Amino acid sequence: MQCGNRKTALFIVGLLLLVCAAFPASADAHSLYVQGTRYKVADGKSSPFFFCYGHHIPADDAIRRKKLHVVQVHAPDGTQYDVQLRDEKSLHSYLVEYNQAGTYAITAETTPGFFTKWIDKKGRTRHAIKPMSAVADRASKIVSSTRSSQWTKTYVECEAPSPKFPAFIGLPLELVPTRNPAALKKGDIAEFTVFLKGKPYTGDGFWDATFNGYSTQAEDYYFQRTHVKNGRFQFPVEHTGRWFVRFFLKIPAKQGEQDKYLHKKLTTTLVFEIPNERRKPKVDSH
């Protein structure tokens, strides 16, 4: 009898592990970050960028072409162009030719997506990457349903920073640093203002931030999720390296969309790098 009970317990534990594996550690949608392989380049240098998409820093899942609505490179002279994306599922790395001195910005916007959590008519909890209207006939209850849109940005310096740092690019939701992140040193305070539709956002939202190497675990950020009410926040840059900053807000579904989702989630992210001094002397490579 005891052996049977043990087998039953092991079976239940195994089943729970399978369920946990089927769903990410965080029920939130994947977060999108764009980052350069280098953050200071020489004039005439071609250097790639790539994406982090998921819950693990600095790289996680592959991203489908159709999930990326637009990716743009903004040059120091104010010109910009759309990156021609390959029709594939990958980290979507592309070369940028840095041929002007100054600060470049690389930005991306996702195609909006849906995530619905619901209870079926047998009482089982289900998840769907669909609007709630797609499961309404099979659901006894809608637990949550979100329409998610994301924007991401990073800066790369070619030779020297632009005389006027392009803090604000014009994304629908954007993290705007009060000073050039490339000028920050370890121990400085990084400050940000959130812009919504081109204007400072003064409503509720949540931010968090981490640096590359802090943790290998999903959503395990150095600065954990913090509520703000005025669209402004700051934190001390206590470590050199690559920093990942995220802000999101949620608003109720607008009139005419309430059959598709309950809330609209808008997320914006920023990646910047704080360089460190060389720790060991150079050695001859040949």
Tab-separated table of C-alpha atoms in Angstrom:
chain	number	residue	atom	x	y	z
A	1	MET	CA	0.000	0.000	0.000
A	2	GLN	CA	2.817	2.342	0.899
A	3	CYS	CA	4.553	1.495	-2.358
A	4	GLY	CA	1.354	2.291	-4.256
A	5	ASN	CA	0.999	5.616	-2.479
A	6	ARG	CA	4.584	6.479	-3.318
A	7	LYS	CA	4.072	5.662	-6.990
A	8	THR	CA	0.936	7.819	-7.027
A	9	ALA	CA	2.813	10.710	-5.398
A	10	LEU	CA	5.664	10.418	-7.895
A	11	PHE	CA	3.163	10.378	-10.740
A	12	ILE	CA	1.510	13.566	-9.447
A	13	VAL	CA	4.880	15.291	-9.007
A	14	GLY	CA	5.847	14.317	-12.552
A	15	LEU	CA	2.555	15.615	-13.881
A	16	LEU	CA	3.057	18.935	-12.080
A	17	LEU	CA	6.533	19.263	-13.543
A	18	LEU	CA	5.133	18.719	-17.019
A	19	VAL	CA	2.519	21.397	-16.436
A	20	CYS	CA	5.191	23.819	-15.174
A	21	ALA	CA	7.309	23.104	-18.224
A	22	ALA	CA	4.367	23.744	-20.512
A	23	PHE	CA	3.941	27.288	-19.210
A	24	PRO	CA	6.701	29.860	-18.592
A	25	ALA	CA	7.728	30.818	-15.079
A	26	SER	CA	6.004	34.125	-15.687
A	27	ALA	CA	2.499	34.249	-17.116
A	28	ASP	CA	3.335	37.596	-18.690
A	29	ALA	CA	4.000	37.876	-22.393
A	30	HIS	CA	7.589	37.646	-23.609
A	31	SER	CA	9.502	40.906	-23.277
A	32	LEU	CA	11.441	42.278	-26.254
A	33	TYR	CA	14.868	43.954	-25.981
A	34	VAL	CA	17.115	45.101	-28.818
A	35	GLN	CA	20.854	45.248	-28.127
A	36	GLY	CA	24.061	45.860	-30.004
A	37	THR	CA	27.027	43.515	-29.947
A	38	ARG	CA	29.144	46.644	-29.387
A	39	TYR	CA	28.152	49.991	-27.914
A	40	LYS	CA	31.070	52.040	-29.188
A	41	VAL	CA	32.199	51.548	-32.782
A	42	ALA	CA	34.624	53.165	-35.218
A	43	ASP	CA	33.446	55.220	-38.182
A	44	GLY	CA	32.985	52.873	-41.144
A	45	LYS	CA	32.547	49.840	-38.907
A	46	SER	CA	29.719	47.385	-39.557
A	47	SER	CA	28.417	45.846	-36.356
A	48	PRO	CA	25.360	43.666	-35.711
A	49	PHE	CA	22.446	44.003	-33.343
A	50	PHE	CA	20.150	41.241	-32.119
A	51	PHE	CA	17.114	40.682	-29.928
A	52	CYS	CA	16.379	39.247	-26.533
A	53	TYR	CA	12.829	37.872	-26.574
A	54	GLY	CA	11.530	36.115	-23.497
A	55	HIS	CA	12.197	36.025	-19.772
A	56	HIS	CA	15.939	35.243	-19.538
A	57	ILE	CA	18.685	37.865	-19.847
A	58	PRO	CA	20.594	38.447	-22.153
A	59	ALA	CA	19.011	36.140	-24.759
A	60	ASP	CA	16.138	33.697	-24.772
A	61	ASP	CA	13.644	32.515	-27.382
A	62	ALA	CA	13.729	32.969	-31.129
A	63	ILE	CA	11.282	35.527	-32.484
A	64	ARG	CA	9.085	35.072	-35.538
A	65	ARG	CA	9.310	37.549	-38.416
A	66	LYS	CA	5.618	38.404	-38.196
A	67	LYS	CA	6.002	39.319	-34.511
A	68	LEU	CA	8.318	42.180	-35.498
A	69	HIS	CA	6.196	44.924	-37.001
A	70	VAL	CA	9.074	47.295	-37.779
A	71	VAL	CA	12.770	47.656	-36.919
A	72	GLN	CA	14.512	50.969	-37.600
A	73	VAL	CA	17.977	52.504	-37.470
A	74	HIS	CA	18.119	56.213	-36.586
A	75	ALA	CA	21.349	57.936	-37.690
A	76	PRO	CA	22.973	60.939	-35.962
A	77	ASP	CA	21.878	63.308	-38.762
A	78	GLY	CA	18.202	62.537	-38.072
A	79	THR	CA	17.654	60.193	-41.021
A	80	GLN	CA	16.230	56.734	-40.450
A	81	TYR	CA	15.542	53.576	-42.388
A	82	ASP	CA	13.614	50.347	-41.951
A	83	VAL	CA	15.654	47.184	-41.590
A	84	GLN	CA	14.669	44.555	-44.153
A	85	LEU	CA	13.762	41.548	-42.025
A	86	ARG	CA	14.257	37.942	-43.033
A	87	ASP	CA	11.237	35.643	-43.007
A	88	GLU	CA	12.502	33.320	-40.287
A	89	LYS	CA	12.304	32.499	-36.603
A	90	SER	CA	15.595	33.541	-34.994
A	91	LEU	CA	17.325	36.205	-32.877
A	92	HIS	CA	17.051	38.442	-35.980
A	93	SER	CA	20.573	39.786	-36.021
A	94	TYR	CA	21.402	42.371	-38.711
A	95	LEU	CA	24.453	44.459	-39.582
A	96	VAL	CA	24.393	48.236	-39.256
A	97	GLU	CA	26.991	50.267	-41.149
A	98	TYR	CA	28.081	53.053	-38.831
A	99	ASN	CA	29.301	55.736	-41.238
A	100	GLN	CA	28.542	58.924	-39.283
A	101	ALA	CA	30.110	60.119	-36.068
A	102	GLY	CA	27.547	60.463	-33.292
A	103	THR	CA	24.844	58.524	-31.483
A	104	TYR	CA	22.711	56.017	-33.348
A	105	ALA	CA	19.445	54.599	-32.034
A	106	ILE	CA	18.023	51.223	-32.988
A	107	THR	CA	14.315	50.726	-32.329
A	108	ALA	CA	11.719	48.024	-32.842
A	109	GLU	CA	7.969	47.589	-32.442
A	110	THR	CA	6.070	44.336	-32.097
A	111	THR	CA	2.920	43.292	-33.856
A	112	PRO	CA	0.235	43.357	-31.128
A	113	GLY	CA	-0.617	39.963	-29.657
A	114	PHE	CA	-3.185	38.456	-27.294
A	115	PHE	CA	-2.927	36.282	-24.208
A	116	THR	CA	-6.059	34.852	-22.577
A	117	LYS	CA	-6.347	32.742	-19.437
A	118	TRP	CA	-9.695	30.967	-19.114
A	119	ILE	CA	-11.571	28.138	-17.378
A	120	ASP	CA	-13.162	25.547	-19.612
A	121	LYS	CA	-16.527	23.916	-18.938
A	122	LYS	CA	-14.850	21.028	-17.086
A	123	GLY	CA	-13.198	23.454	-14.660
A	124	ARG	CA	-9.710	23.219	-16.151
A	125	THR	CA	-7.476	26.296	-16.436
A	126	ARG	CA	-6.469	26.956	-20.034
A	127	HIS	CA	-4.213	29.448	-21.839
A	128	ALA	CA	-4.470	30.759	-25.386
A	129	ILE	CA	-2.417	33.194	-27.458
A	130	LYS	CA	-5.716	34.464	-28.850
A	131	PRO	CA	-8.347	37.092	-28.030
A	132	MET	CA	-10.996	35.937	-25.578
A	133	SER	CA	-13.606	36.005	-28.348
A	134	ALA	CA	-11.807	32.991	-29.860
A	135	VAL	CA	-12.462	30.835	-26.771
A	136	ALA	CA	-15.735	32.352	-25.538
A	137	ASP	CA	-17.869	29.388	-26.691
A	138	ARG	CA	-15.622	26.916	-24.784
A	139	ALA	CA	-15.097	28.963	-21.623
A	140	SER	CA	-17.089	28.965	-18.412
A	141	LYS	CA	-15.037	31.928	-17.182
A	142	ILE	CA	-12.424	34.347	-18.573
A	143	VAL	CA	-9.748	34.855	-15.909
A	144	SER	CA	-7.722	37.447	-17.827
A	145	SER	CA	-7.284	38.615	-21.388
A	146	THR	CA	-4.641	41.064	-22.566
A	147	ARG	CA	-3.706	42.749	-25.824
A	148	SER	CA	0.048	43.380	-25.704
A	149	SER	CA	2.151	45.894	-27.670
A	150	GLN	CA	5.866	46.495	-27.155
A	151	TRP	CA	8.572	48.953	-28.154
A	152	THR	CA	12.299	48.683	-27.565
A	153	LYS	CA	15.347	50.887	-28.078
A	154	THR	CA	19.123	50.958	-27.702
A	155	TYR	CA	21.865	53.503	-28.456
A	156	VAL	CA	25.214	52.867	-30.163
A	157	GLU	CA	27.972	55.485	-30.211
A	158	CYS	CA	30.073	55.912	-33.347
A	159	GLU	CA	33.425	57.575	-32.538
A	160	ALA	CA	31.871	60.122	-30.135
A	161	PRO	CA	28.409	60.999	-28.779
A	162	SER	CA	26.197	63.389	-30.721
A	163	PRO	CA	26.421	67.003	-29.471
A	164	LYS	CA	22.698	66.779	-28.793
A	165	PHE	CA	21.909	63.348	-27.395
A	166	PRO	CA	18.777	61.847	-29.082
A	167	ALA	CA	17.084	60.836	-25.835
A	168	PHE	CA	13.578	60.960	-27.343
A	169	ILE	CA	13.050	59.107	-30.616
A	170	GLY	CA	9.256	59.254	-30.867
A	171	LEU	CA	8.058	55.748	-30.038
A	172	PRO	CA	4.394	55.473	-28.961
A	173	LEU	CA	5.643	54.395	-25.512
A	174	GLU	CA	9.261	55.256	-24.789
A	175	LEU	CA	11.791	55.250	-21.969
A	176	VAL	CA	13.666	58.546	-22.243
A	177	PRO	CA	16.884	58.887	-20.204
A	178	THR	CA	17.599	62.310	-18.713
A	179	ARG	CA	21.225	62.012	-19.853
A	180	ASN	CA	23.231	59.917	-22.274
A	181	PRO	CA	23.618	56.457	-20.665
A	182	ALA	CA	27.064	56.173	-22.275
A	183	ALA	CA	28.210	59.014	-20.004
A	184	LEU	CA	27.172	57.213	-16.823
A	185	LYS	CA	29.729	55.701	-14.514
A	186	LYS	CA	29.422	53.052	-11.850
A	187	GLY	CA	27.729	54.678	-8.855
A	188	ASP	CA	25.826	57.274	-10.920
A	189	ILE	CA	22.050	57.558	-10.874
A	190	ALA	CA	20.174	56.594	-14.053
A	191	GLU	CA	16.967	58.623	-14.431
A	192	PHE	CA	14.110	58.045	-16.854
A	193	THR	CA	10.904	59.719	-17.958
A	194	VAL	CA	8.205	57.691	-19.704
A	195	PHE	CA	6.649	59.248	-22.803
A	196	LEU	CA	3.266	58.128	-24.122
A	197	LYS	CA	2.236	59.330	-27.588
A	198	GLY	CA	4.951	61.970	-27.536
A	199	LYS	CA	4.133	63.485	-24.149
A	200	PRO	CA	5.401	62.795	-20.609
A	201	TYR	CA	3.257	60.082	-19.048
A	202	THR	CA	1.959	60.871	-15.569
A	203	GLY	CA	-0.154	57.803	-14.835
A	204	ASP	CA	0.447	54.490	-13.071
A	205	GLY	CA	2.951	51.937	-14.278
A	206	PHE	CA	5.639	49.484	-13.256
A	207	TRP	CA	9.380	49.358	-13.889
A	208	ASP	CA	12.196	46.936	-13.238
A	209	ALA	CA	15.822	46.652	-14.303
A	210	THR	CA	18.741	44.261	-14.251
A	211	PHE	CA	22.232	43.826	-15.645
A	212	ASN	CA	23.746	41.023	-17.666
A	213	GLY	CA	25.194	38.366	-15.393
A	214	TYR	CA	23.104	39.120	-12.337
A	215	SER	CA	20.933	35.992	-12.629
A	216	THR	CA	20.319	33.119	-15.004
A	217	GLN	CA	16.765	32.630	-13.701
A	218	ALA	CA	13.634	33.840	-15.481
A	219	GLU	CA	12.402	37.301	-14.458
A	220	ASP	CA	14.957	37.443	-11.629
A	221	TYR	CA	15.827	41.131	-11.901
A	222	TYR	CA	18.324	43.135	-9.841
A	223	PHE	CA	15.728	45.859	-9.264
A	224	GLN	CA	12.392	44.100	-8.864
A	225	ARG	CA	9.068	45.339	-10.165
A	226	THR	CA	8.247	48.744	-8.682
A	227	HIS	CA	5.044	50.749	-8.934
A	228	VAL	CA	5.281	54.417	-9.944
A	229	LYS	CA	2.504	56.978	-10.320
A	230	ASN	CA	4.114	59.779	-12.293
A	231	GLY	CA	5.975	58.107	-15.152
A	232	ARG	CA	9.389	58.923	-13.668
A	233	PHE	CA	11.883	56.678	-11.885
A	234	GLN	CA	15.575	56.311	-11.155
A	235	PHE	CA	18.050	53.784	-9.810
A	236	PRO	CA	21.759	53.689	-8.934
A	237	VAL	CA	24.010	52.067	-11.514
A	238	GLU	CA	25.840	49.874	-9.038
A	239	HIS	CA	27.530	47.639	-11.594
A	240	THR	CA	29.235	48.082	-14.940
A	241	GLY	CA	28.007	46.064	-17.899
A	242	ARG	CA	24.873	45.848	-19.971
A	243	TRP	CA	21.648	47.057	-18.356
A	244	PHE	CA	18.087	46.072	-19.285
A	245	VAL	CA	15.292	48.432	-18.230
A	246	ARG	CA	11.560	47.785	-18.644
A	247	PHE	CA	8.381	49.774	-18.022
A	248	PHE	CA	4.770	48.742	-18.629
A	249	LEU	CA	1.282	50.025	-18.039
A	250	LYS	CA	-2.170	48.508	-18.366
A	251	ILE	CA	-5.375	50.244	-19.423
A	252	PRO	CA	-8.918	48.850	-19.744
A	253	ALA	CA	-10.139	47.751	-23.158
A	254	LYS	CA	-11.663	50.587	-25.119
A	255	GLN	CA	-15.248	50.679	-26.318
A	256	GLY	CA	-15.785	48.294	-29.209
A	257	GLU	CA	-12.849	46.047	-28.231
A	258	GLN	CA	-14.214	44.633	-24.968
A	259	ASP	CA	-15.233	41.350	-26.582
A	260	LYS	CA	-11.587	40.705	-27.559
A	261	TYR	CA	-9.647	41.572	-24.403
A	262	LEU	CA	-10.056	43.042	-20.934
A	263	HIS	CA	-6.878	45.099	-20.728
A	264	LYS	CA	-4.322	46.570	-23.081
A	265	LYS	CA	-0.714	46.170	-21.931
A	266	LEU	CA	1.914	48.549	-23.302
A	267	THR	CA	5.589	47.762	-22.648
A	268	THR	CA	8.739	49.666	-23.498
A	269	THR	CA	12.348	48.602	-22.886
A	270	LEU	CA	15.807	50.117	-23.147
A	271	VAL	CA	19.258	48.515	-23.209
A	272	PHE	CA	22.434	50.468	-22.482
A	273	GLU	CA	25.976	49.630	-21.490
A	274	ILE	CA	28.225	51.025	-18.742
A	275	PRO	CA	31.817	50.148	-19.707
A	276	ASN	CA	34.386	49.042	-17.194
A	277	GLU	CA	38.108	49.714	-17.120
A	278	ARG	CA	40.315	46.932	-18.416
A	279	ARG	CA	40.862	44.488	-15.551
A	280	LYS	CA	43.974	42.700	-16.818
A	281	PRO	CA	46.814	43.797	-19.094
A	282	LYS	CA	46.712	42.971	-22.771
A	283	VAL	CA	48.645	39.978	-23.999
A	284	ASP	CA	49.992	39.320	-27.466
A	285	SER	CA	47.524	37.238	-29.452
A	286	HIS	CA	50.120	35.962	-31.949
